[in-house]
Amino acid sequence: MSDDHVYMTLAEGHEDDTRWAYGTGFEDPLHGVDTAVPDGVDAGELADLCVTLADDALVSAQRLAEWTTRAPELEEEVALANIGLDLLGQARLLYSRAGQVDGTGRGEDAYAYFRDAGEFRNVRLAEVPNGDFAFSIVRLLVFASWRLAHFERLTAHRDPVLAAIAAKGVKELAYHRQYAAEWVVRLGDGTEESHRRTRKALEQVAPYLGELFTAFDARDEVVAVLRQVTEAAGLPMPVYRPLPGSGRTGEHTEHLAPLLAELQGVARAHPEATW
Amino acid sequence: MDTTHSSPAGSGGTEPVLQEHFDATIARDRRIEPRDWMPEGYRKTLVRQIAQHAHSEIIGMQPEGEWITRAPSLRRKAILFAKVQDEAGHGLYLYSAAETLGADRADLTERLIEGRQKYSSIFNYPTLSFADVGVIGWFVDGAAICNQVPLCRSSYGPYARAMVRICKEESFHQRQGYELLMTMMRGTEEQREMVQDAVDRWWWPSLMMFGPPDDASPNSAQSMAWKIKRHSNDELRQRFVDMTVPQAEKLGVTLPDPELRWNEERGHHDFGTPDWDELMRVIKGDGPCNAQRMERRRTAHEEGAWVREAATAHAAKQAVRAEKGAVA
């Protein structure tokens, strides 16, 4: 019976594609790109840069995943998951590149699951808890604007693989920034409560800005976005108050270790397993 | 409950004429579309069924969603994240299909969190290990496909079209789940035990997904006559069992039913009787996770209220600004 076609074929003949999964492998943005490290590029520096950028993306994706089943509306459920999936995809490509060039041949999971908090190099902005929707959205606006500026620069990187990853990421990050900007305007302009919460979120994000600009100086780009969005939202610009230390040197908040404990727990409980 | 009492709504023609046209459309296997006249009972039954389906997609995000942050590889994390996102998408287009019948998404959501509308009982069971993610894909998405593929031919157009899209995605989910289990069965002894344990826990609840036995399913006959429903609960359950048995063999797991065996004469598998009392308890709200699932949904809805209000207020202000701009 034709109704049953989908189900009946389940157990038949997929032996050749045991690692198959829909939506997670068909489009290879690195297809046709030469993976050798070009002359004049320091492999160690390149690997560090890839891990750093991957850590930012993975930790952000983990926070976005926490919104699942908790978003204020179904449309936001879908959008936040989209953004989380984009960032998770970026992390996977970047970890894979790091493993190719750092001489260890490690796969993406070795970086994600078998390093401790002190070895992660993500900015602290990515790891602090989600807070309310206003905080998550303001954080996303800042993060996406900053990362977008960085990725735009990286599209001209001498490593063609990193340049290709960045080119794919630029399109994604432009959407993330747009989505967040629209929400900040809605929230700033919406009700007294949403305005108050968003104003507070901007204050809460401010201490983490300095670290971003030390890691990659996109101050002009990020400030320009914030100025434009806060003006449209009727919100004040956040006052800049840099925190000491940096996630880039392994100095994290107390929030990273529990985040990683959750992320890594199952994988570490079964180190011999294949998934 | 499902009366054929007709509504005076609709345009043109007297009610008996409209009813005759409706009956002829159903008889010819044609689709009823939103602007067509339909009996009030047909409309109510559809709204109830579609809303229940939409609620199931949304509540169904919870048991698996718990594992996105804990998935043991980045690839599995991406697959699961995408799957749960698909379920939110399914919920969205099912609520839209219900809205073509005059229902309102916000109102349906209220009914869900007040416990006045149901969702599939299967989602009231806990997910205890990562193997559950695979078994849910295999059994629960598999059972959903058995239930839903015939609904692609449902007499109501928007529902039928939503089902076509949903079934395509569900079939990916099922294949992903089965592939996860295949991979786990090739892994460590501990992983194989996790898979068998998950199969043991999910088998009977999955059989209950098809609803009570036909002789105890009061609304089925009318829904079949209206071609809202195309096969009986017991027919679909039998089909699910027949299809799943060879898949279990290939996977190397045992389905937890000592009465399960091929019946040459019937050309089907015989199988044991699910615990219908358990199904009734879970439907009435006393399953292992009913309270937890409802609480999560209620909390998300309540904590998101200020966000939705802000969006509404902003849109209203924008409309006023646009009007003023137009005047000036």
Coordinates of C-alpha atoms in Angstrom, one line a residue:
Chain A
M1 CA 0.0 0.0 0.0
S2 CA 1.5 3.3 -1.0
D3 CA 0.7 4.8 2.4
D4 CA 3.3 2.6 4.0
H5 CA 6.1 3.3 1.6
V6 CA 8.0 5.6 3.9
Y7 CA 7.9 3.3 6.8
M8 CA 8.5 0.0 5.0
T9 CA 11.8 1.1 3.5
L10 CA 13.2 2.1 6.8
A11 CA 15.2 -1.1 7.5
E12 CA 16.2 -1.6 3.9
G13 CA 19.5 -0.9 2.3
H14 CA 21.1 2.1 4.0
E15 CA 24.3 0.2 4.8
D16 CA 26.4 2.5 2.7
D17 CA 25.4 5.6 4.5
T18 CA 25.5 4.7 8.1
R19 CA 26.6 8.2 9.1
W20 CA 23.7 9.7 7.1
A21 CA 21.5 12.3 8.5
Y22 CA 19.2 14.8 7.0
G23 CA 20.2 18.4 7.0
T24 CA 23.6 17.8 8.7
G25 CA 25.9 16.8 6.0
F26 CA 24.7 17.2 2.4
E27 CA 26.0 20.7 1.8
D28 CA 29.7 20.8 2.4
P29 CA 30.8 24.4 2.3
L30 CA 34.3 23.2 2.0
H31 CA 33.7 21.1 -1.1
G32 CA 36.5 21.7 -3.6
V33 CA 38.5 23.8 -1.2
D34 CA 42.2 22.9 -0.8
T35 CA 42.7 21.8 2.8
A36 CA 46.5 22.1 2.9
V37 CA 47.9 24.9 5.1
P38 CA 49.1 27.6 2.7
D39 CA 52.7 28.8 2.8
G40 CA 53.3 31.6 5.2
V41 CA 50.4 30.7 7.4
D42 CA 51.4 29.6 10.9
A43 CA 49.5 26.4 11.5
G44 CA 49.5 26.8 15.3
E45 CA 48.1 30.3 15.1
L46 CA 45.5 29.2 12.6
A47 CA 44.4 26.3 14.8
D48 CA 44.1 28.6 17.9
L49 CA 42.0 31.1 15.9
C50 CA 39.7 28.3 14.7
V51 CA 39.2 26.8 18.2
T52 CA 38.6 30.3 19.7
L53 CA 35.9 31.1 17.1
A54 CA 34.4 27.6 17.5
D55 CA 34.3 27.9 21.3
D56 CA 32.4 31.2 20.9
A57 CA 29.9 29.5 18.6
L58 CA 29.5 26.3 20.5
V59 CA 28.9 28.0 23.9
S60 CA 26.4 30.4 22.2
A61 CA 24.6 27.5 20.5
Q62 CA 24.3 25.7 23.9
R63 CA 22.7 28.8 25.5
L64 CA 20.3 29.1 22.5
A65 CA 19.4 25.4 22.8
E66 CA 18.3 26.1 26.4
W67 CA 15.5 28.3 25.0
T68 CA 14.0 25.2 23.4
T69 CA 10.4 24.8 24.7
R70 CA 10.8 28.0 26.7
A71 CA 10.5 30.7 24.0
P72 CA 7.8 33.3 24.3
E73 CA 6.1 32.3 21.0
L74 CA 6.4 29.5 18.4
E75 CA 8.0 31.8 15.8
E76 CA 10.8 32.6 18.3
E77 CA 11.1 28.9 19.1
V78 CA 11.9 28.3 15.4
A79 CA 14.1 31.4 15.0
L80 CA 16.3 30.8 18.1
A81 CA 16.8 27.2 17.1
N82 CA 17.8 28.3 13.6
I83 CA 20.4 30.7 15.0
G84 CA 21.6 28.0 17.4
L85 CA 21.9 25.5 14.5
D86 CA 23.9 28.0 12.4
L87 CA 26.3 28.6 15.2
L88 CA 26.6 24.9 16.0
G89 CA 27.4 24.4 12.3
Q90 CA 30.1 27.1 12.4
A91 CA 31.6 25.5 15.5
R92 CA 31.8 22.0 13.8
L93 CA 33.5 23.3 10.7
L94 CA 36.0 25.4 12.8
Y95 CA 36.9 22.5 15.1
S96 CA 37.4 20.2 12.1
R97 CA 39.7 22.8 10.6
A98 CA 41.6 23.1 13.8
G99 CA 42.1 19.3 13.9
Q100 CA 43.4 19.3 10.4
V101 CA 46.0 21.9 11.0
D102 CA 47.2 21.5 14.6
G103 CA 48.9 18.2 13.8
T104 CA 46.7 16.2 16.2
G105 CA 44.2 15.0 13.7
R106 CA 41.5 15.4 16.4
G107 CA 37.8 15.4 15.3
E108 CA 35.3 18.1 16.3
D109 CA 34.0 16.1 19.3
A110 CA 37.5 15.9 20.9
Y111 CA 37.5 19.7 21.2
A112 CA 33.9 20.0 22.3
Y113 CA 33.6 17.2 24.7
F114 CA 37.1 16.5 26.1
R115 CA 38.5 19.8 27.1
D116 CA 37.8 21.5 30.5
A117 CA 36.5 25.0 31.2
G118 CA 40.0 26.4 31.6
E119 CA 40.9 25.2 28.1
F120 CA 37.9 26.9 26.5
R121 CA 38.7 30.3 24.8
N122 CA 35.2 31.7 24.3
V123 CA 34.4 35.2 25.3
R124 CA 32.5 35.5 28.6
L125 CA 29.6 37.2 26.9
A126 CA 28.7 33.9 25.3
E127 CA 28.7 31.9 28.5
V128 CA 26.7 34.0 30.9
P129 CA 23.2 32.6 31.5
N130 CA 20.3 33.4 29.2
G131 CA 18.4 35.6 31.7
D132 CA 15.1 36.9 30.3
F133 CA 14.3 37.2 26.6
A134 CA 15.5 40.8 26.6
F135 CA 18.9 39.8 27.9
S136 CA 19.2 37.0 25.4
I137 CA 18.2 39.2 22.5
V138 CA 20.5 42.1 23.5
R139 CA 23.4 39.6 23.9
L140 CA 22.6 38.2 20.5
L141 CA 22.6 41.6 18.9
V142 CA 26.0 42.4 20.3
F143 CA 27.5 39.0 19.6
A144 CA 26.2 38.7 16.1
S145 CA 27.3 42.3 15.2
W146 CA 30.8 41.6 16.6
R147 CA 31.2 38.2 15.0
L148 CA 29.8 39.4 11.7
A149 CA 32.5 42.2 11.6
H150 CA 35.1 39.6 12.4
F151 CA 33.9 37.1 9.8
E152 CA 33.7 39.7 7.1
R153 CA 37.4 40.3 7.7
L154 CA 38.1 36.6 7.7
T155 CA 36.6 36.1 4.3
A156 CA 40.0 37.4 3.1
H157 CA 42.1 35.2 5.3
R158 CA 45.0 33.5 3.6
D159 CA 43.7 30.1 4.7
P160 CA 41.1 29.2 2.1
V161 CA 39.2 26.9 4.4
L162 CA 38.8 29.5 7.1
A163 CA 37.9 32.0 4.4
A164 CA 35.2 29.7 3.1
I165 CA 33.8 29.0 6.6
A166 CA 33.7 32.8 7.2
A167 CA 31.9 33.4 3.9
K168 CA 29.2 31.0 4.8
G169 CA 29.0 32.5 8.3
V170 CA 28.6 36.0 7.1
K171 CA 25.2 35.3 5.6
E172 CA 24.0 33.6 8.7
L173 CA 25.3 36.2 11.1
A174 CA 23.7 39.0 9.1
Y175 CA 20.4 37.3 9.7
H176 CA 21.1 36.8 13.4
R177 CA 21.9 40.5 13.7
Q178 CA 18.8 41.5 11.8
Y179 CA 16.5 39.3 13.9
A180 CA 18.0 40.6 17.2
A181 CA 17.8 44.2 16.0
E182 CA 14.1 43.9 15.2
W183 CA 13.4 42.5 18.6
V184 CA 15.4 45.1 20.5
V185 CA 13.4 47.8 18.6
R186 CA 10.1 46.0 19.4
L187 CA 11.0 45.6 23.1
G188 CA 12.4 49.1 23.6
D189 CA 9.3 50.6 21.9
G190 CA 6.7 48.2 23.1
T191 CA 5.5 48.5 26.7
E192 CA 6.8 50.0 29.9
E193 CA 7.9 46.6 31.1
S194 CA 9.6 45.6 27.9
H195 CA 11.4 48.9 27.8
R196 CA 12.6 48.5 31.4
R197 CA 13.8 45.0 30.8
T198 CA 15.6 45.9 27.6
R199 CA 17.3 48.9 29.2
K200 CA 18.5 46.6 32.0
A201 CA 19.7 44.0 29.5
L202 CA 21.8 46.7 27.8
E203 CA 23.4 47.6 31.2
Q204 CA 24.0 43.9 31.9
V205 CA 25.8 43.3 28.6
A206 CA 28.0 46.4 28.8
P207 CA 30.7 44.9 31.0
Y208 CA 31.4 42.2 28.5
L209 CA 32.0 44.6 25.5
G210 CA 35.6 45.4 26.4
E211 CA 36.7 41.8 26.1
L212 CA 35.1 41.5 22.7
F213 CA 37.1 44.5 21.3
T214 CA 40.3 43.3 22.8
A215 CA 39.8 39.9 21.0
F216 CA 38.8 41.6 17.7
D217 CA 38.5 45.3 17.4
A218 CA 35.1 45.8 15.9
R219 CA 34.3 48.6 18.2
D220 CA 33.2 51.0 15.4
E221 CA 30.9 48.4 13.8
V222 CA 29.3 47.3 17.1
V223 CA 28.8 50.8 18.4
A224 CA 27.3 51.9 15.1
V225 CA 24.8 49.0 15.3
L226 CA 23.9 49.7 18.9
R227 CA 23.5 53.4 18.3
Q228 CA 21.2 52.8 15.4
V229 CA 19.1 50.2 17.2
T230 CA 18.9 51.9 20.5
E231 CA 17.9 55.1 18.8
A232 CA 15.1 53.4 16.9
A233 CA 14.0 51.6 20.1
G234 CA 14.1 54.8 22.3
L235 CA 16.7 53.2 24.6
P236 CA 19.9 54.8 26.0
M237 CA 23.3 53.6 24.8
P238 CA 24.9 51.3 27.4
V239 CA 27.6 52.8 29.5
Y240 CA 30.9 51.1 28.8
R241 CA 32.4 49.5 32.0
P242 CA 35.0 46.8 31.1
L243 CA 35.5 43.8 33.3
P244 CA 39.0 42.6 34.1
G245 CA 40.2 39.4 32.6
S246 CA 39.2 37.6 29.4
G247 CA 37.8 34.3 28.3
R248 CA 40.3 34.4 25.6
T249 CA 43.0 33.6 28.1
G250 CA 40.9 31.0 29.9
E251 CA 39.5 33.3 32.6
H252 CA 35.8 32.5 32.7
T253 CA 32.8 33.3 34.8
E254 CA 31.5 30.6 37.2
H255 CA 28.9 29.8 34.6
L256 CA 31.0 28.0 32.1
A257 CA 31.9 24.9 34.1
P258 CA 28.2 23.9 34.7
L259 CA 27.4 24.6 31.1
L260 CA 30.2 22.3 30.0
A261 CA 29.2 19.7 32.6
E262 CA 25.8 19.4 30.9
L263 CA 27.2 19.5 27.4
Q264 CA 29.9 16.9 28.0
G265 CA 28.3 14.7 30.6
V266 CA 27.0 11.9 28.5
A267 CA 30.0 11.8 26.1
R268 CA 32.4 11.6 29.1
A269 CA 30.3 8.9 30.8
H270 CA 30.8 6.7 27.7
P271 CA 34.2 7.5 26.3
E272 CA 34.4 4.3 24.3
A273 CA 31.0 4.7 22.8
T274 CA 30.2 5.7 19.2
W275 CA 27.2 7.8 18.5
Chain B
M1 CA -20.6 14.8 21.0
D2 CA -20.0 14.9 17.2
T3 CA -23.5 15.8 16.0
T4 CA -24.3 16.4 12.4
H5 CA -26.3 19.4 13.4
S6 CA -25.8 21.9 10.7
S7 CA -24.8 25.5 11.0
P8 CA -26.6 28.3 9.2
A9 CA -23.2 29.7 8.2
G10 CA -22.2 29.7 4.6
S11 CA -23.5 31.6 1.6
G12 CA -26.0 30.7 -1.1
G13 CA -28.4 27.8 -1.1
T14 CA -30.6 26.4 1.7
E15 CA -29.2 24.1 4.2
P16 CA -30.4 20.8 2.7
V17 CA -28.9 21.8 -0.6
L18 CA -25.6 22.7 1.1
Q19 CA -25.6 19.5 3.0
E20 CA -26.2 17.5 -0.2
H21 CA -23.3 19.3 -1.9
F22 CA -21.0 18.6 1.1
D23 CA -22.0 14.9 1.2
A24 CA -21.4 14.6 -2.6
T25 CA -18.0 16.2 -2.2
I26 CA -17.0 13.8 0.5
A27 CA -18.4 10.8 -1.5
R28 CA -16.4 11.8 -4.6
D29 CA -13.2 12.0 -2.5
R30 CA -12.9 15.7 -3.2
R31 CA -11.5 18.2 -0.7
I32 CA -13.5 20.5 1.5
E33 CA -11.8 24.0 1.5
P34 CA -12.1 26.7 4.1
R35 CA -14.7 28.8 2.3
D36 CA -17.0 25.8 1.6
W37 CA -20.0 25.2 3.7
M38 CA -19.6 22.4 6.2
P39 CA -21.7 20.9 9.0
E40 CA -20.9 22.3 12.4
G41 CA -20.0 18.8 13.7
Y42 CA -17.4 18.4 10.9
R43 CA -15.9 21.7 11.7
K44 CA -15.8 21.0 15.5
T45 CA -14.3 17.6 15.1
L46 CA -11.6 18.9 12.8
V47 CA -10.7 21.8 15.1
R48 CA -10.4 19.3 18.0
Q49 CA -8.3 16.9 16.0
I50 CA -6.0 19.5 14.4
A51 CA -5.6 21.3 17.7
Q52 CA -4.8 18.1 19.5
H53 CA -2.3 17.3 16.8
A54 CA -0.7 20.8 17.1
H55 CA -0.5 20.5 20.9
S56 CA 1.1 17.1 20.5
E57 CA 3.9 18.6 18.3
I58 CA 4.5 21.4 20.8
I59 CA 4.4 19.2 24.0
G60 CA 6.3 16.6 22.0
M61 CA 9.3 18.9 21.8
Q62 CA 9.9 18.5 25.6
P63 CA 10.9 14.9 26.0
E64 CA 13.6 15.0 23.3
G65 CA 14.4 18.7 23.8
E66 CA 15.8 17.8 27.2
W67 CA 18.6 16.0 25.4
I68 CA 19.8 18.8 22.9
T69 CA 22.1 20.3 25.5
R70 CA 23.4 16.9 26.5
A71 CA 23.7 15.1 23.1
P72 CA 27.0 13.1 23.1
S73 CA 28.3 14.3 19.7
L74 CA 28.0 17.5 17.8
R75 CA 26.5 15.7 14.9
R76 CA 23.8 14.2 17.1
K77 CA 23.3 17.6 18.7
A78 CA 22.7 19.2 15.3
I79 CA 20.3 16.4 14.2
L80 CA 18.3 16.6 17.4
F81 CA 18.2 20.4 17.5
A82 CA 16.9 20.4 14.0
K83 CA 14.3 17.8 14.7
V84 CA 12.9 19.6 17.7
Q85 CA 12.8 22.8 15.7
D86 CA 10.9 20.9 13.0
E87 CA 8.3 20.0 15.6
A88 CA 7.8 23.7 16.5
G89 CA 7.3 24.3 12.7
H90 CA 4.8 21.5 12.5
G91 CA 2.9 23.0 15.5
L92 CA 2.9 26.3 13.6
Y93 CA 1.4 25.0 10.4
L94 CA -1.2 22.9 12.2
Y95 CA -2.3 25.9 14.3
S96 CA -2.6 27.7 11.0
A97 CA -4.7 24.9 9.5
A98 CA -7.0 25.2 12.6
E99 CA -7.3 28.9 12.1
T100 CA -8.7 28.3 8.6
L101 CA -11.7 26.8 10.5
G102 CA -12.2 29.9 12.6
A103 CA -10.1 28.8 15.6
D104 CA -7.5 31.1 17.1
R105 CA -4.0 30.0 18.1
A106 CA -3.9 32.0 21.3
D107 CA -7.3 30.5 22.4
L108 CA -6.2 27.0 21.5
T109 CA -3.0 27.5 23.6
E110 CA -5.2 28.6 26.5
R111 CA -7.3 25.5 26.2
L112 CA -4.2 23.4 26.2
I113 CA -2.6 24.9 29.3
E114 CA -6.0 24.9 31.1
G115 CA -6.2 21.2 30.4
R116 CA -9.4 21.5 28.2
Q117 CA -7.7 20.1 25.2
K118 CA -5.5 17.0 25.0
Y119 CA -2.2 16.1 23.4
S120 CA -0.8 12.6 22.6
S121 CA -0.4 10.5 25.7
I122 CA 3.0 9.3 24.6
F123 CA 4.7 12.5 25.6
N124 CA 3.8 11.9 29.2
Y125 CA 6.6 9.4 29.6
P126 CA 10.1 10.3 30.6
T127 CA 13.3 10.2 28.5
L128 CA 15.9 8.5 30.7
S129 CA 18.8 8.0 28.4
F130 CA 20.1 9.2 25.0
A131 CA 18.9 5.9 23.5
D132 CA 15.3 7.2 24.2
V133 CA 16.0 9.8 21.5
G134 CA 16.6 7.1 19.0
V135 CA 13.6 4.9 20.1
I136 CA 11.3 7.9 20.0
G137 CA 12.4 8.5 16.4
W138 CA 11.8 4.9 15.5
F139 CA 8.6 4.1 17.4
V140 CA 6.9 7.4 18.1
D141 CA 7.7 9.1 14.8
G142 CA 7.0 5.7 13.1
A143 CA 3.6 5.4 14.8
A144 CA 2.9 9.1 13.9
I145 CA 3.7 8.3 10.3
C146 CA 1.3 5.3 10.3
N147 CA -1.4 7.6 11.8
Q148 CA -0.7 10.6 9.6
V149 CA 0.1 9.3 6.1
P150 CA -3.5 8.4 5.5
L151 CA -4.4 11.9 6.7
C152 CA -2.6 13.3 3.6
R153 CA -5.9 12.2 2.0
S154 CA -8.1 13.8 4.7
S155 CA -11.2 15.4 3.3
Y156 CA -10.2 18.8 4.7
G157 CA -7.8 20.5 2.2
P158 CA -5.6 22.6 4.5
Y159 CA -5.1 19.7 7.0
A160 CA -4.3 17.2 4.2
R161 CA -1.7 19.6 2.7
A162 CA -0.1 20.3 6.1
M163 CA 0.1 16.5 6.6
V164 CA 2.0 16.0 3.3
R165 CA 4.8 18.3 4.5
I166 CA 4.8 17.0 8.0
C167 CA 5.0 13.4 6.9
K168 CA 8.0 14.1 4.8
E169 CA 9.8 15.5 7.8
E170 CA 8.6 12.8 10.1
S171 CA 10.1 10.2 7.8
F172 CA 13.5 11.9 8.1
H173 CA 13.1 11.9 11.9
Q174 CA 12.3 8.3 12.0
R175 CA 15.2 7.3 9.8
Q176 CA 17.5 9.5 12.0
G177 CA 16.2 7.7 15.1
Y178 CA 16.7 4.3 13.6
E179 CA 20.2 5.2 12.4
L180 CA 21.1 6.4 15.9
L181 CA 20.0 3.0 17.3
M182 CA 21.9 1.1 14.6
T183 CA 25.0 3.0 15.5
M184 CA 24.5 2.4 19.2
M185 CA 24.0 -1.3 18.7
R186 CA 27.4 -1.4 17.0
G187 CA 28.9 0.4 19.9
T188 CA 29.6 -0.9 23.5
E189 CA 27.7 -3.4 25.5
E190 CA 26.5 -0.6 27.7
Q191 CA 25.0 1.2 24.7
R192 CA 23.2 -2.0 23.5
E193 CA 21.7 -2.3 27.0
M194 CA 20.6 1.3 26.8
V195 CA 18.8 0.7 23.5
Q196 CA 17.1 -2.5 24.8
D197 CA 16.0 -0.7 27.9
A198 CA 14.5 2.2 25.9
V199 CA 12.7 -0.3 23.6
D200 CA 11.2 -2.0 26.7
R201 CA 9.9 1.2 28.1
W202 CA 8.6 2.8 24.9
W203 CA 7.0 -0.2 23.1
W204 CA 3.6 -0.4 24.9
P205 CA 3.1 3.4 25.2
S206 CA 3.8 3.5 21.4
L207 CA 1.1 0.9 20.7
M208 CA -1.3 3.1 22.8
M209 CA -0.6 6.0 20.4
F210 CA -3.2 4.6 18.1
G211 CA -5.9 5.2 20.7
P212 CA -8.3 2.8 22.4
P213 CA -9.5 -0.4 20.7
D214 CA -12.1 0.2 18.0
D215 CA -15.0 -1.1 20.1
A216 CA -14.2 1.6 22.7
S217 CA -13.6 4.5 20.3
P218 CA -16.9 6.4 20.2
N219 CA -15.9 9.1 17.8
S220 CA -14.3 7.0 15.2
A221 CA -17.3 6.0 13.0
Q222 CA -18.4 9.5 12.3
S223 CA -14.8 10.6 11.5
M224 CA -14.4 7.7 9.1
A225 CA -17.7 8.6 7.4
W226 CA -16.5 12.2 7.0
K227 CA -13.1 10.9 5.7
I228 CA -11.4 12.9 8.4
K229 CA -10.0 9.6 9.5
R230 CA -9.3 6.9 7.0
H231 CA -8.4 3.7 9.0
S232 CA -9.5 2.4 12.4
N233 CA -7.3 2.5 15.5
D234 CA -6.9 -1.3 15.5
E235 CA -6.0 -1.4 11.7
L236 CA -3.3 1.2 12.2
R237 CA -1.9 -0.5 15.3
Q238 CA -1.7 -3.8 13.5
R239 CA 0.1 -2.2 10.6
F240 CA 2.6 -0.6 13.0
V241 CA 3.3 -3.9 14.7
D242 CA 3.7 -5.7 11.3
M243 CA 6.1 -3.1 10.1
T244 CA 8.2 -2.8 13.3
V245 CA 8.8 -6.5 13.9
P246 CA 11.3 -7.0 11.0
Q247 CA 13.0 -3.7 11.9
A248 CA 13.5 -4.9 15.5
E249 CA 15.0 -8.1 14.2
K250 CA 17.4 -6.3 12.0
L251 CA 18.4 -4.0 14.8
G252 CA 18.9 -6.9 17.2
V253 CA 16.5 -5.9 19.9
T254 CA 13.6 -7.8 21.5
L255 CA 10.1 -6.3 21.6
P256 CA 8.8 -6.8 25.1
D257 CA 5.8 -8.9 24.3
P258 CA 5.8 -12.7 24.9
E259 CA 2.6 -13.1 22.8
L260 CA 4.1 -11.5 19.7
R261 CA 4.3 -14.0 16.9
W262 CA 3.5 -14.3 13.2
N263 CA 0.0 -15.7 12.4
E264 CA 0.1 -17.4 9.1
E265 CA -3.6 -17.6 8.8
R266 CA -4.3 -13.9 9.4
G267 CA -1.2 -12.8 7.5
H268 CA -0.4 -10.6 10.5
H269 CA 1.4 -10.7 13.8
D270 CA -0.6 -11.5 16.9
F271 CA 0.4 -9.4 19.8
G272 CA -0.5 -8.8 23.5
T273 CA -3.1 -6.4 24.8
P274 CA -1.8 -3.0 25.9
D275 CA -2.7 -1.9 29.4
W276 CA -5.8 0.2 28.5
D277 CA -6.2 1.2 32.1
E278 CA -2.8 2.8 32.0
L279 CA -3.7 4.7 28.8
M280 CA -6.9 6.0 30.5
R281 CA -4.9 7.1 33.5
V282 CA -2.3 8.9 31.3
I283 CA -5.1 10.6 29.3
K284 CA -6.8 11.7 32.4
G285 CA -3.6 13.4 33.6
D286 CA -2.0 10.8 35.8
G287 CA 0.9 9.7 33.6
P288 CA 4.5 10.0 34.8
C289 CA 5.1 13.4 33.3
N290 CA 1.7 15.0 32.7
A291 CA 2.1 17.7 35.4
Q292 CA 5.7 18.5 34.3
R293 CA 4.9 18.8 30.6
M294 CA 1.9 21.1 31.3
E295 CA 3.9 23.1 33.8
R296 CA 6.7 23.8 31.3
R297 CA 4.3 24.9 28.6
R298 CA 2.3 27.1 31.0
T299 CA 5.5 28.7 32.4
A300 CA 6.9 29.4 28.9
H301 CA 3.5 30.9 27.9
E302 CA 3.2 33.0 31.0
E303 CA 6.8 34.2 31.1
G304 CA 6.6 35.1 27.4
A305 CA 3.4 37.2 27.9
W306 CA 5.4 40.5 28.3
V307 CA 7.2 39.8 25.1
R308 CA 4.1 39.1 23.1
E309 CA 2.4 42.2 24.7
A310 CA 5.5 44.3 23.7
A311 CA 5.3 43.1 20.1
T312 CA 1.6 43.9 19.9
A313 CA 2.1 47.4 21.5
H314 CA 4.9 48.2 19.1
A315 CA 2.9 47.1 16.1
A316 CA 0.0 49.3 17.3
K317 CA 2.3 52.3 17.8
Q318 CA 3.8 51.7 14.3
A319 CA 0.4 51.7 12.8
V320 CA -0.5 55.0 14.5
R321 CA 2.8 56.5 13.3
A322 CA 2.2 55.3 9.8
E323 CA -1.2 56.9 9.9
K324 CA 0.1 60.2 11.2
G325 CA 2.9 60.1 8.6
A326 CA 0.3 59.6 5.9
V327 CA -1.8 62.5 7.2
A328 CA 1.2 64.8 7.5

